Short mmCIF file of C-alpha atoms and ligand atoms in Angstrom, two decimals:
data_model
loop_
_atom_site.label_atom_id
_atom_site.label_comp_id
_atom_site.label_asym_id
_atom_site.label_seq_id
_atom_site.Cartn_x
_atom_site.Cartn_y
_atom_site.Cartn_z
CA MET A 269 -37.79 -19.06 4.75
CA THR A 270 -35.07 -18.78 2.28
CA LYS A 271 -31.89 -17.26 3.98
CA THR A 272 -30.67 -13.73 3.04
CA TYR A 273 -27.76 -14.13 0.76
CA TYR A 274 -25.38 -12.23 3.10
CA LEU A 275 -22.07 -10.64 1.62
CA THR A 276 -19.38 -8.49 3.42
CA THR A 277 -16.39 -6.42 2.83
CA PRO A 278 -13.66 -5.65 5.08
CA ILE A 279 -14.32 -2.37 7.14
CA TYR A 280 -11.81 0.20 6.40
CA TYR A 281 -9.54 2.08 8.49
CA VAL A 282 -10.50 5.64 8.79
CA ASN A 283 -7.07 7.02 8.68
CA GLY A 284 -7.39 8.83 4.98
CA LYS A 285 -9.90 8.88 2.38
CA PRO A 286 -10.44 5.59 0.26
CA HIS A 287 -8.45 4.75 -3.06
CA ILE A 288 -8.88 2.60 -5.75
CA GLY A 289 -8.08 -0.35 -3.88
CA HIS A 290 -10.99 0.11 -1.44
CA ALA A 291 -13.27 0.90 -4.48
CA TYR A 292 -12.19 -2.32 -6.12
CA THR A 293 -13.28 -4.49 -3.05
CA ASN A 294 -16.77 -2.96 -2.72
CA ILE A 295 -17.38 -2.75 -6.64
CA LEU A 296 -16.69 -6.64 -6.50
CA CYS A 297 -19.00 -7.24 -3.40
CA ASP A 298 -21.65 -4.97 -5.17
CA THR A 299 -21.54 -6.92 -8.37
CA LEU A 300 -21.93 -10.27 -6.39
CA ALA A 301 -24.77 -8.46 -4.69
CA ARG A 302 -26.54 -7.27 -7.90
CA TYR A 303 -25.92 -10.55 -9.23
CA HIS A 304 -27.83 -12.44 -6.58
CA ARG A 305 -30.54 -9.82 -6.41
CA MET A 306 -30.99 -10.38 -9.97
CA LEU A 307 -31.64 -13.97 -9.33
CA GLY A 308 -34.40 -12.89 -7.18
CA GLU A 309 -32.74 -13.85 -3.64
CA PRO A 310 -32.91 -11.71 -0.61
CA VAL A 311 -29.44 -9.88 -0.10
CA CYS A 312 -27.63 -8.16 2.52
CA PHE A 313 -24.53 -6.59 1.55
CA LEU A 314 -22.60 -5.08 4.58
CA THR A 315 -19.73 -2.54 4.43
CA GLY A 316 -18.51 -0.13 6.99
CA THR A 317 -15.54 1.70 8.80
CA ASP A 318 -13.05 0.31 11.29
CA GLU A 319 -12.62 3.22 13.65
CA HIS A 320 -10.48 2.08 16.75
CA GLY A 321 -7.02 1.56 17.18
CA THR A 322 -3.60 3.05 17.01
CA LYS A 323 -3.72 3.94 13.07
CA VAL A 324 -6.74 5.90 13.53
CA ALA A 325 -5.47 7.58 16.84
CA LYS A 326 -2.30 8.70 15.21
CA ALA A 327 -4.04 10.01 12.07
CA ALA A 328 -6.46 12.10 14.36
CA LEU A 329 -3.53 13.35 16.32
CA ALA A 330 -1.65 14.58 13.12
CA ALA A 331 -5.07 16.35 11.94
CA GLY A 332 -5.05 17.89 15.69
CA LYS A 333 -8.56 16.35 16.08
CA THR A 334 -10.04 13.90 18.79
CA PRO A 335 -10.38 10.39 17.25
CA GLN A 336 -14.07 10.79 17.17
CA ALA A 337 -14.16 13.80 15.72
CA TYR A 338 -11.82 12.64 12.96
CA VAL A 339 -13.70 9.65 12.16
CA ASP A 340 -16.96 11.60 12.25
CA ALA A 341 -15.55 14.00 9.69
CA LEU A 342 -14.18 11.11 7.42
CA VAL A 343 -16.85 8.52 7.46
CA PRO A 344 -19.11 10.67 5.27
CA HIS A 345 -16.21 10.49 2.42
CA PHE A 346 -16.65 6.53 2.44
CA LYS A 347 -20.36 6.70 2.24
CA GLU A 348 -20.28 9.53 -0.68
CA LEU A 349 -17.71 7.36 -2.53
CA TRP A 350 -19.97 4.37 -2.51
CA ARG A 351 -22.88 6.46 -3.34
CA VAL A 352 -21.01 7.76 -6.60
CA LEU A 353 -19.85 4.34 -7.57
CA GLY A 354 -23.33 2.77 -7.52
CA VAL A 355 -22.29 0.53 -4.25
CA THR A 356 -25.40 -0.84 -3.17
CA TYR A 357 -24.83 -1.71 0.22
CA ASP A 358 -27.73 -2.50 2.80
CA PHE A 359 -26.12 -1.76 6.22
CA PHE A 360 -22.88 0.42 6.84
CA ILE A 361 -21.33 -0.39 10.53
CA ARG A 362 -19.38 1.76 12.17
CA THR A 363 -17.24 0.16 15.17
CA THR A 364 -17.68 3.30 17.07
CA ASP A 365 -21.48 2.54 17.01
CA GLU A 366 -22.64 1.79 20.72
CA ARG A 367 -24.47 -1.10 19.71
CA HIS A 368 -21.33 -2.77 18.33
CA LYS A 369 -19.29 -1.97 21.22
CA GLN A 370 -21.85 -3.69 23.68
CA TYR A 371 -21.87 -6.82 21.29
CA VAL A 372 -18.08 -6.84 21.36
CA ARG A 373 -18.05 -6.81 25.27
CA SER A 374 -20.80 -9.61 25.39
CA VAL A 375 -18.69 -11.76 23.34
CA LEU A 376 -15.48 -11.05 25.37
CA THR A 377 -17.35 -11.88 28.56
CA ASP A 378 -18.80 -14.86 27.36
CA LEU A 379 -15.51 -15.98 25.81
CA GLU A 380 -13.92 -15.34 29.32
CA ALA A 381 -16.72 -17.56 30.93
CA LYS A 382 -15.91 -20.40 28.40
CA LYS A 383 -12.07 -20.09 29.26
CA GLU A 384 -11.14 -19.09 25.71
CA ILE A 385 -9.54 -16.02 27.18
CA TYR A 386 -7.15 -15.80 29.80
CA LYS A 387 -4.78 -12.99 31.37
CA ALA A 388 -1.17 -13.42 31.38
CA SER A 389 2.01 -11.15 31.21
CA TYR A 390 3.58 -10.97 28.10
CA GLN A 391 7.08 -10.05 26.71
CA GLY A 392 7.44 -9.87 22.83
CA TRP A 393 8.36 -7.54 20.04
CA TYR A 394 5.85 -5.28 18.79
CA CYS A 395 5.45 -3.65 15.45
CA THR A 396 3.65 -0.37 15.75
CA PRO A 397 2.14 0.16 12.55
CA CYS A 398 1.06 -3.33 11.93
CA GLU A 399 -0.11 -3.34 15.62
CA SER A 400 1.28 -7.05 15.91
CA PHE A 401 3.33 -8.80 18.15
CA TRP A 402 6.21 -10.89 17.14
CA THR A 403 8.32 -13.87 18.60
CA GLU A 404 12.08 -13.65 18.05
CA LEU A 405 11.66 -16.45 15.68
CA GLN A 406 9.01 -14.90 13.77
CA LEU A 407 10.98 -11.60 13.08
CA LYS A 408 12.80 -11.22 9.87
CA ASP A 409 16.26 -10.08 10.36
CA GLY A 410 15.11 -8.30 13.41
CA LYS A 411 12.22 -6.43 11.66
CA CYS A 412 8.58 -6.81 11.39
CA PRO A 413 7.94 -10.02 8.93
CA ASP A 414 4.93 -8.10 7.52
CA CYS A 415 6.20 -4.74 6.77
CA HIS A 416 9.70 -5.03 7.31
CA ARG A 417 10.01 -2.06 9.78
CA GLY A 418 11.47 -1.85 13.16
CA VAL A 419 9.98 -3.26 16.30
CA ASP A 420 10.18 -2.52 19.94
CA GLN A 421 10.37 -5.06 22.83
CA ILE A 422 7.56 -4.73 25.23
CA GLU A 423 6.34 -6.47 28.30
CA GLU A 424 2.91 -5.90 29.76
CA GLU A 425 -0.19 -7.87 31.39
CA ASN A 426 -2.90 -8.65 28.60
CA TYR A 427 -5.83 -10.53 27.92
CA PHE A 428 -5.17 -13.55 25.22
CA PHE A 429 -7.55 -15.31 23.23
CA LYS A 430 -6.68 -19.12 22.72
CA LEU A 431 -5.71 -19.87 19.20
CA ALA A 432 -3.08 -22.72 19.76
CA HIS A 433 -5.54 -25.32 21.15
CA HIS A 434 -7.75 -24.74 17.86
CA GLN A 435 -5.25 -25.36 15.40
CA ALA A 436 -5.74 -28.89 14.55
CA TRP A 437 -9.46 -28.35 13.98
CA LEU A 438 -8.90 -25.24 11.77
CA LEU A 439 -6.47 -27.14 9.41
CA ASP A 440 -9.11 -30.13 9.27
CA TYR A 441 -11.60 -27.63 8.60
CA ILE A 442 -9.76 -25.98 5.72
CA GLU A 443 -8.78 -29.16 4.23
CA LYS A 444 -12.36 -30.69 4.31
CA HIS A 445 -14.04 -27.44 2.88
CA GLU A 446 -12.49 -26.79 -0.50
CA ASP A 447 -14.73 -23.53 -0.89
CA PHE A 448 -13.70 -22.00 2.44
CA ILE A 449 -10.90 -20.22 0.95
CA ARG A 450 -11.10 -19.12 -2.46
CA PRO A 451 -8.90 -18.64 -4.76
CA ALA A 452 -7.08 -22.18 -4.29
CA HIS A 453 -3.61 -20.40 -4.42
CA ARG A 454 -4.61 -18.68 -1.05
CA ARG A 455 -6.12 -21.74 0.37
CA ASN A 456 -2.67 -23.50 -0.21
CA GLU A 457 -0.90 -20.82 1.55
CA VAL A 458 -3.04 -20.88 4.61
CA LEU A 459 -2.75 -24.85 4.47
CA GLY A 460 0.87 -24.70 4.28
CA PHE A 461 1.29 -22.00 7.39
CA LEU A 462 -1.15 -24.35 9.34
CA ARG A 463 0.79 -27.49 8.68
CA HIS A 464 4.25 -26.00 9.20
CA GLU A 465 4.05 -23.26 12.09
CA THR A 466 2.45 -23.30 15.29
CA LEU A 467 -0.02 -20.73 16.39
CA GLU A 468 0.46 -18.66 19.44
CA ASP A 469 -2.31 -17.34 21.60
CA LEU A 470 -3.55 -13.74 20.40
CA CYS A 471 -3.14 -10.57 22.35
CA ILE A 472 -6.50 -8.97 22.41
CA THR A 473 -5.97 -6.22 24.56
CA ARG A 474 -3.56 -3.05 24.53
CA PRO A 475 -3.15 -1.40 28.08
CA GLN A 476 -4.63 2.14 28.00
CA SER A 477 -1.31 3.69 28.93
CA ARG A 478 -0.49 2.80 25.51
CA LEU A 479 -3.52 3.01 23.57
CA ARG A 480 -6.77 4.57 24.66
CA TRP A 481 -8.64 4.84 21.37
CA GLY A 482 -10.72 1.57 21.68
CA ILE A 483 -13.44 -0.49 23.18
CA GLU A 484 -13.11 -0.66 26.86
CA TYR A 485 -12.30 -4.25 27.99
CA PRO A 486 -15.13 -5.51 30.04
CA ASN A 487 -14.57 -4.82 33.63
CA SER A 488 -11.07 -3.51 33.13
CA LYS A 489 -10.22 0.19 33.35
CA ASP A 490 -6.73 -0.77 32.24
CA HIS A 491 -7.11 -2.17 28.76
CA VAL A 492 -8.85 -1.60 25.51
CA VAL A 493 -9.77 -4.33 22.92
CA TYR A 494 -7.21 -4.93 20.22
CA VAL A 495 -8.71 -3.19 17.21
CA TRP A 496 -8.62 -6.49 14.85
CA PHE A 497 -10.53 -8.40 17.60
CA ASP A 498 -12.87 -5.73 17.57
CA ALA A 499 -13.31 -5.21 13.89
CA LEU A 500 -13.62 -8.76 13.01
CA LEU A 501 -16.72 -8.96 14.98
CA ASN A 502 -18.67 -6.56 12.79
CA TYR A 503 -19.65 -9.03 10.68
CA THR A 504 -21.74 -10.86 13.25
CA SER A 505 -22.52 -7.93 15.40
CA ALA A 506 -24.50 -5.99 12.32
CA PRO A 507 -26.84 -8.52 12.13
CA HIS A 508 -27.92 -7.86 15.46
CA PHE A 509 -29.10 -4.31 14.98
CA ALA A 510 -28.99 -3.90 11.11
CA ILE A 511 -32.29 -4.63 9.93
CA GLU A 512 -35.13 -4.27 12.09
CA GLY A 513 -37.49 -7.60 12.91
CA LYS A 514 -34.47 -9.79 11.65
CA LYS A 515 -32.28 -11.91 13.56
CA GLU A 516 -28.62 -12.86 13.50
CA THR A 517 -29.63 -16.31 12.08
CA ASP A 518 -31.39 -14.62 9.22
CA PHE A 519 -27.82 -13.57 8.08
CA TRP A 520 -25.00 -15.77 9.58
CA PRO A 521 -23.34 -17.60 8.33
CA ALA A 522 -21.96 -15.10 5.70
CA ASP A 523 -22.30 -16.47 2.06
CA VAL A 524 -19.33 -14.61 0.94
CA GLN A 525 -16.57 -12.38 2.54
CA LEU A 526 -14.63 -10.41 0.26
CA LEU A 527 -10.99 -9.30 1.52
CA GLY A 528 -7.75 -8.14 0.03
CA LYS A 529 -4.83 -10.74 -0.02
CA ASP A 530 -3.31 -8.24 3.00
CA ILE A 531 -5.59 -9.23 5.57
CA VAL A 532 -5.74 -13.18 4.95
CA ARG A 533 -4.33 -14.19 8.36
CA GLN A 534 -6.84 -12.32 10.45
CA HIS A 535 -9.86 -13.76 8.23
CA ALA A 536 -8.55 -17.29 7.54
CA ILE A 537 -7.01 -17.92 11.12
CA TYR A 538 -8.35 -15.68 13.74
CA TRP A 539 -11.92 -15.10 12.65
CA PRO A 540 -12.70 -18.84 12.15
CA ILE A 541 -11.41 -19.75 15.44
CA MET A 542 -13.28 -16.75 17.09
CA LEU A 543 -16.39 -18.16 15.34
CA LYS A 544 -15.90 -21.63 16.81
CA ALA A 545 -15.18 -20.47 20.29
CA MET A 546 -18.46 -18.29 20.23
CA GLY A 547 -20.25 -21.50 18.69
CA LEU A 548 -20.93 -20.18 15.33
CA PRO A 549 -20.93 -21.52 12.05
CA MET A 550 -18.21 -20.51 9.38
CA PRO A 551 -18.79 -18.41 6.69
CA ARG A 552 -19.28 -20.30 3.30
CA THR A 553 -16.31 -18.57 1.55
CA LEU A 554 -13.50 -16.24 2.30
CA LEU A 555 -13.24 -14.53 -1.23
CA VAL A 556 -9.60 -12.92 -1.40
CA HIS A 557 -8.80 -10.66 -4.09
CA GLY A 558 -5.04 -9.41 -5.00
CA TRP A 559 -3.51 -5.80 -5.15
CA TRP A 560 -4.00 -2.75 -7.47
CA LYS A 561 -0.68 -1.55 -7.86
CA ILE A 562 1.43 1.40 -9.39
CA GLY A 563 4.07 -0.12 -11.08
CA GLU A 564 5.41 -2.68 -8.47
CA THR A 565 4.26 -0.96 -5.60
CA LYS A 566 1.21 -1.85 -3.66
CA MET A 567 -1.44 1.30 -4.04
CA SER A 568 -1.78 2.04 -0.18
CA LYS A 569 -2.66 4.81 2.21
CA SER A 570 0.41 4.96 4.22
CA LEU A 571 2.56 4.99 0.68
CA GLY A 572 0.70 7.84 -0.33
CA ASN A 573 0.58 6.39 -4.03
CA VAL A 574 -3.05 6.49 -4.26
CA VAL A 575 -5.47 7.27 -6.89
CA ASN A 576 -8.89 8.99 -6.15
CA PRO A 577 -11.67 6.86 -7.56
CA THR A 578 -14.11 9.93 -7.57
CA GLU A 579 -11.75 11.88 -10.06
CA ILE A 580 -11.49 9.00 -12.38
CA ALA A 581 -15.16 8.54 -12.05
CA ALA A 582 -15.75 12.03 -12.65
CA LYS A 583 -13.53 11.98 -15.86
CA TYR A 584 -14.41 8.76 -17.53
CA GLY A 585 -17.86 7.94 -16.06
CA VAL A 586 -18.39 5.34 -13.09
CA ASP A 587 -19.15 2.48 -15.32
CA ALA A 588 -15.78 3.07 -17.11
CA LEU A 589 -14.07 2.58 -13.80
CA ARG A 590 -16.14 -0.35 -12.70
CA TYR A 591 -15.71 -2.07 -15.88
CA PHE A 592 -12.15 -1.70 -16.02
CA LEU A 593 -11.57 -2.86 -12.38
CA LEU A 594 -13.67 -5.95 -13.18
CA ASN A 595 -12.19 -6.77 -16.44
CA GLU A 596 -8.66 -5.91 -15.98
CA VAL A 597 -7.58 -8.67 -13.81
CA THR A 598 -9.11 -12.02 -12.79
CA LEU A 599 -10.10 -12.23 -9.08
CA GLY A 600 -7.23 -13.19 -7.16
CA MET A 601 -4.61 -11.86 -9.24
CA ASP A 602 -2.76 -8.67 -8.68
CA GLY A 603 -3.34 -5.79 -11.38
CA THR A 604 -1.62 -2.66 -12.51
CA TYR A 605 -3.33 0.28 -12.40
CA SER A 606 -2.59 3.18 -15.04
CA GLU A 607 -4.81 5.71 -16.57
CA ASP A 608 -3.37 5.04 -19.92
CA LEU A 609 -4.55 1.63 -19.53
CA LEU A 610 -7.95 2.63 -18.57
CA MET A 611 -8.17 4.93 -21.56
CA GLU A 612 -7.00 2.29 -23.95
CA ARG A 613 -9.97 0.10 -22.63
CA TYR A 614 -12.40 3.17 -22.80
CA SER A 615 -11.58 3.66 -26.31
CA SER A 616 -11.59 -0.19 -27.40
CA ASP A 617 -14.03 -1.80 -25.29
CA LEU A 618 -16.45 0.73 -24.27
CA ALA A 619 -16.59 3.66 -26.97
CA ASN A 620 -16.08 1.52 -30.11
CA GLY A 621 -17.28 -1.67 -28.66
CA LEU A 622 -20.83 -1.18 -26.55
CA GLY A 623 -21.08 2.70 -27.23
CA ASN A 624 -20.86 2.12 -31.08
CA LEU A 625 -23.33 -1.13 -31.24
CA TRP A 626 -25.84 0.94 -29.05
CA HIS A 627 -25.22 4.14 -31.33
CA ARG A 628 -25.50 2.33 -34.85
CA THR A 629 -28.73 0.23 -33.57
CA ALA A 630 -30.67 3.34 -32.52
CA SER A 631 -29.45 5.41 -35.64
CA MET A 632 -30.80 2.67 -37.94
CA ILE A 633 -34.06 2.41 -36.20
CA GLU A 634 -34.27 6.30 -36.20
CA LYS A 635 -33.29 6.73 -39.69
CA TYR A 636 -35.20 3.35 -41.38
CA PHE A 637 -38.28 3.13 -39.10
CA ASP A 638 -38.60 6.67 -37.78
CA GLY A 639 -37.57 5.47 -34.45
CA ILE A 640 -40.25 2.82 -33.88
CA LEU A 641 -39.33 -0.62 -33.69
CA PRO A 642 -40.59 -2.92 -36.47
CA GLN A 643 -42.67 -5.98 -35.67
CA VAL A 644 -40.65 -9.14 -36.74
CA GLU A 645 -41.63 -12.78 -35.78
CA PHE A 646 -39.13 -14.65 -33.80
CA PRO A 647 -38.42 -17.41 -36.30
CA GLN A 648 -37.58 -14.37 -38.89
CA LEU A 649 -34.83 -13.22 -36.28
CA LYS A 650 -31.35 -13.89 -37.11
CA GLN A 651 -30.23 -17.06 -35.35
CA SER A 652 -26.65 -16.35 -35.90
CA LEU A 653 -26.78 -13.53 -33.46
CA MET A 654 -29.89 -14.61 -31.71
CA GLY A 655 -28.26 -17.84 -30.60
CA PRO A 656 -25.15 -16.23 -28.77
CA SER A 657 -27.28 -13.30 -27.10
CA MET A 658 -29.85 -15.62 -25.67
CA GLY A 659 -27.37 -17.99 -24.59
CA LEU A 660 -25.58 -15.07 -22.43
CA LEU A 661 -27.34 -15.22 -18.96
CA ASP A 662 -26.42 -18.99 -18.75
CA LEU A 663 -22.68 -18.48 -19.56
CA VAL A 664 -22.71 -15.46 -17.24
CA TRP A 665 -24.15 -17.59 -14.48
CA GLY A 666 -21.43 -20.08 -14.82
CA ASN A 667 -18.62 -17.56 -14.31
CA MET A 668 -20.57 -15.61 -11.55
CA GLU A 669 -21.00 -18.97 -9.64
CA GLN A 670 -17.29 -19.33 -9.92
CA TYR A 671 -16.82 -15.64 -8.40
CA ASP A 672 -15.37 -14.70 -12.09
CA PRO A 673 -16.84 -11.33 -13.11
CA ARG A 674 -14.06 -10.94 -15.75
CA GLY A 675 -14.97 -14.34 -17.25
CA ALA A 676 -18.54 -13.35 -17.18
CA LEU A 677 -17.52 -9.81 -18.87
CA ALA A 678 -15.80 -11.65 -21.48
CA GLU A 679 -18.65 -13.47 -22.65
CA VAL A 680 -20.72 -10.22 -22.81
CA TRP A 681 -18.07 -8.81 -24.79
CA GLN A 682 -18.19 -11.55 -27.24
CA VAL A 683 -21.76 -10.91 -27.98
CA ILE A 684 -20.99 -7.20 -28.43
CA GLN A 685 -18.22 -7.91 -30.74
CA ARG A 686 -20.17 -10.38 -32.47
CA ALA A 687 -22.99 -7.97 -33.01
CA ASN A 688 -20.66 -5.55 -34.57
CA GLN A 689 -19.46 -7.85 -36.97
CA PHE A 690 -23.10 -8.82 -37.68
CA VAL A 691 -23.71 -5.18 -38.88
CA GLU A 692 -20.48 -5.31 -41.32
CA GLU A 693 -21.79 -8.85 -42.58
CA ASN A 694 -25.24 -7.67 -43.18
CA LYS A 695 -24.60 -4.26 -44.28
CA PRO A 696 -28.13 -2.88 -43.17
CA TRP A 697 -27.23 0.27 -45.20
CA VAL A 698 -27.24 -1.99 -48.41
CA LEU A 699 -30.58 -3.56 -47.28
CA ALA A 700 -32.24 -0.41 -46.78
CA LYS A 701 -31.83 0.75 -50.66
CA ASP A 702 -33.37 -2.55 -51.87
CA PRO A 703 -36.88 -1.64 -53.50
CA ALA A 704 -38.39 -4.82 -52.15
CA PRO A 705 -40.08 -5.29 -49.00
CA LYS A 706 -38.08 -4.23 -46.05
CA THR A 707 -38.24 -7.82 -44.26
CA ASP A 708 -34.57 -8.38 -44.36
CA LEU A 709 -33.93 -5.03 -42.92
CA GLU A 710 -36.34 -5.49 -40.24
CA SER A 711 -35.20 -8.76 -39.17
CA VAL A 712 -31.52 -7.46 -38.96
CA ILE A 713 -32.06 -4.54 -37.08
CA VAL A 714 -34.76 -6.09 -34.57
CA THR A 715 -32.16 -8.92 -34.09
CA LEU A 716 -29.38 -6.12 -33.13
CA ALA A 717 -32.05 -4.48 -30.79
CA GLU A 718 -32.77 -7.68 -29.01
CA THR A 719 -29.12 -8.31 -28.74
CA VAL A 720 -28.35 -4.77 -27.00
CA PHE A 721 -31.45 -5.43 -25.01
CA ARG A 722 -30.07 -8.60 -23.42
CA VAL A 723 -26.54 -7.25 -23.16
CA ALA A 724 -28.28 -4.26 -21.32
CA VAL A 725 -30.04 -6.74 -18.81
CA ILE A 726 -27.09 -8.53 -17.93
CA LEU A 727 -24.99 -5.33 -17.63
CA MET A 728 -27.18 -4.09 -14.66
CA ILE A 729 -25.13 -6.36 -12.71
CA PHE A 730 -21.82 -4.70 -13.81
CA MET A 731 -22.46 -1.35 -15.12
CA PRO A 732 -25.69 -0.10 -13.61
CA ASP A 733 -25.72 3.26 -15.13
CA THR A 734 -25.29 2.25 -18.74
CA ALA A 735 -27.38 -0.78 -18.42
CA LYS A 736 -30.37 1.45 -17.14
CA LYS A 737 -29.57 3.95 -19.88
CA ILE A 738 -30.04 1.52 -22.50
CA LEU A 739 -33.07 -0.06 -21.04
CA GLN A 740 -34.72 3.44 -20.60
CA ARG A 741 -33.89 4.41 -24.27
CA LEU A 742 -35.29 0.97 -25.51
CA ASN A 743 -38.37 1.92 -23.28
CA GLN A 744 -38.24 -1.28 -21.40
CA PRO A 745 -39.84 -1.60 -18.08
CA THR A 746 -37.32 -2.82 -15.21
CA ILE A 747 -36.60 -6.61 -15.56
CA GLY A 748 -37.82 -8.86 -13.01
CA LYS A 749 -36.00 -11.93 -11.42
CA LEU A 750 -33.74 -13.83 -13.95
CA ILE A 751 -33.68 -17.66 -14.02
CA PRO A 752 -30.54 -19.09 -15.30
CA ASN A 753 -30.96 -22.52 -17.31
CA SER A 754 -34.65 -22.08 -17.74
CA GLY A 755 -35.04 -20.87 -21.19
CA GLN A 756 -36.59 -17.86 -19.82
CA PHE A 757 -33.93 -15.54 -20.92
CA SER A 758 -34.72 -16.67 -24.76
CA GLU A 759 -38.34 -15.56 -23.97
CA ILE A 760 -37.96 -12.03 -22.85
CA HIS A 761 -38.55 -9.83 -26.23
CA LEU A 762 -38.93 -6.37 -26.96
CA VAL A 763 -42.36 -4.94 -27.74
CA PRO A 764 -42.85 -4.02 -31.43
CA GLY A 765 -44.06 -0.70 -32.21
CA THR A 766 -42.03 0.64 -29.15
CA ARG A 767 -40.53 4.06 -29.60
CA ILE A 768 -36.53 4.05 -29.34
CA GLU A 769 -34.59 7.15 -28.20
CA LYS A 770 -30.79 7.14 -29.43
CA GLY A 771 -29.53 9.71 -26.93
CA GLU A 772 -26.32 10.88 -26.29
CA PRO A 773 -23.42 8.86 -26.82
CA LEU A 774 -23.07 6.40 -23.91
CA PHE A 775 -19.16 6.67 -23.86
CA PRO A 776 -18.29 9.90 -25.76
CA ARG A 777 -14.87 9.51 -27.55
CA LEU A 778 -12.17 10.84 -25.41
CA ASP A 779 -10.57 13.00 -27.91
CA ASP A 780 -14.18 14.69 -28.05
O1 LIG B 115 -7.08 -3.62 6.59
N1 LIG B 115 -5.43 -2.96 -4.15
O2 LIG B 115 -8.51 -1.75 6.73
P1 LIG B 115 -7.52 -1.16 5.42
C1 LIG B 115 -6.57 -3.99 -3.55
N2 LIG B 115 -9.45 -2.08 8.65
N3 LIG B 115 -7.40 -3.74 -2.57
C2 LIG B 115 -6.80 -2.93 -1.41
C3 LIG B 115 -5.88 -2.11 -1.86
C4 LIG B 115 -4.94 -2.45 -3.15
N4 LIG B 115 -3.99 -1.67 -3.26
N5 LIG B 115 -5.52 -1.32 -0.66
C5 LIG B 115 -6.68 -1.50 0.36
C6 LIG B 115 -7.96 -3.04 7.16
N6 LIG B 115 -7.40 -2.56 -0.39
C7 LIG B 115 -8.98 -3.12 8.14
C8 LIG B 115 -9.97 -4.41 7.92
S1 LIG B 115 -11.76 -5.97 8.40
C9 LIG B 115 -12.51 -6.76 9.71
C10 LIG B 115 -10.59 -4.90 9.02
C11 LIG B 115 -8.72 -2.98 0.20
O3 LIG B 115 -8.45 0.55 4.98
C12 LIG B 115 -8.73 -4.40 0.49
O4 LIG B 115 -9.95 -5.21 0.63
O5 LIG B 115 -6.27 -1.34 5.18
C13 LIG B 115 -8.15 -4.72 1.45
O6 LIG B 115 -8.15 -5.77 2.40
C14 LIG B 115 -8.63 -3.66 2.38
O7 LIG B 115 -8.99 -2.60 1.51
C15 LIG B 115 -7.86 -3.19 3.58
O8 LIG B 115 -8.42 -1.71 4.03
#
């Protein structure tokens, strides 16, 4: 049986509403999921919420609610955002789900039996916002090396997960698996760290005297599980109960795990070692993207400089936001978010590019052929445009296999641009005045319709609402599985005699 293509996003802290940064990760993951579904693969796309730990407990306290009531009230905002943005996840995990808690406890019991976990007294510097312990050496100017805030000296008895004795194995594994951490600059950072620093065992509990909001450690009334240990396990926990009749090995190992560059250490160091200790295989790829910034600063809940994706989607349309986020930066790099930039792209690429191409094609079918697609034999179609449009699937495939949605969109927009030029070059309005039979006009118009059709098929991956609108207006039934490098994409054609509906502008001009 074909293994399910399993993709995951981080599970987000429920300490505020999601912003453009969270939307970005889930739109990326959705794009990959749609792409694999289009290739006909069974797909499981997991997202969810990380509901335990200090951050959430503090936010609940500030809101005057119990943590459970607080997360219960916020989780629907995440689900609603994913619905609005067309994020087609297959399963949404919440770490307060009893089944997840049970799974975490069973893993801990197993790891204790395997002597991967031990109990010890610990003294160290603790950063409360990051929930991390640091050694004297790791501190930077006496401050937390991650967030640069103050740290407290703490001594307490805790459970520890052995990281140190797996360091050589992890280094070797990453060296031998080029695709394990992508892009390469992130892989190199992790390799550099593993070559030059010594891992310390990970403190995986918090005394209940300091934090009560977490999964109770098995057989201990005194400790809760460290939020990161609990959270990372969502990726293997969900498959246990996500889909009835399926088992963990139908999904795990994940094919791709998406994450932002802020959480590389947890995913590229703790997580593989946890999996190794549990006796599970490694995910194929950890795909690390950059940050959306406002000016020079990361957009972040705790800094409060966030942009609400629901508002942007309501103003410009969901697909304008999806297009902007996917197209503005190469996956892995940081991007600067600004509404002005989004408006520029909207006008140039969407309204004047794709919107204009659809509008003029449909208008001409309406005007010259009463809205009915004329019949033209394939050899009569204009190869100068049919060539690029028929080659689009293979080019998109090449980019998507390299996790490069921006590169894929660039190929699509080249065809759109080429098609708009083709209209200028062929001047159908002049051909229409020719008293001779309309064969040339017919072949120009059908070539355009065929091109816009192929563009729409590909855009199902990136901009599903717009793609669906175009396909509906072209009266096309849903497109089945696509097979790259097979010539199949050249053979799908519009049916002559089909009625075409122009419809409202796809991307109304902003000044309207
Ligand atoms: O770290 N730009 O949750 P979190 C791009 N619960 N992406 C951004 C972003 C930005 N400015 N801000 C956030 C946690 N993200 C843990 C994860 S996983 C087992 C546990 C995205 O709510 C990006 O994917 O802080 C980042 O890694 C994630 O949100 C952090 O979300």
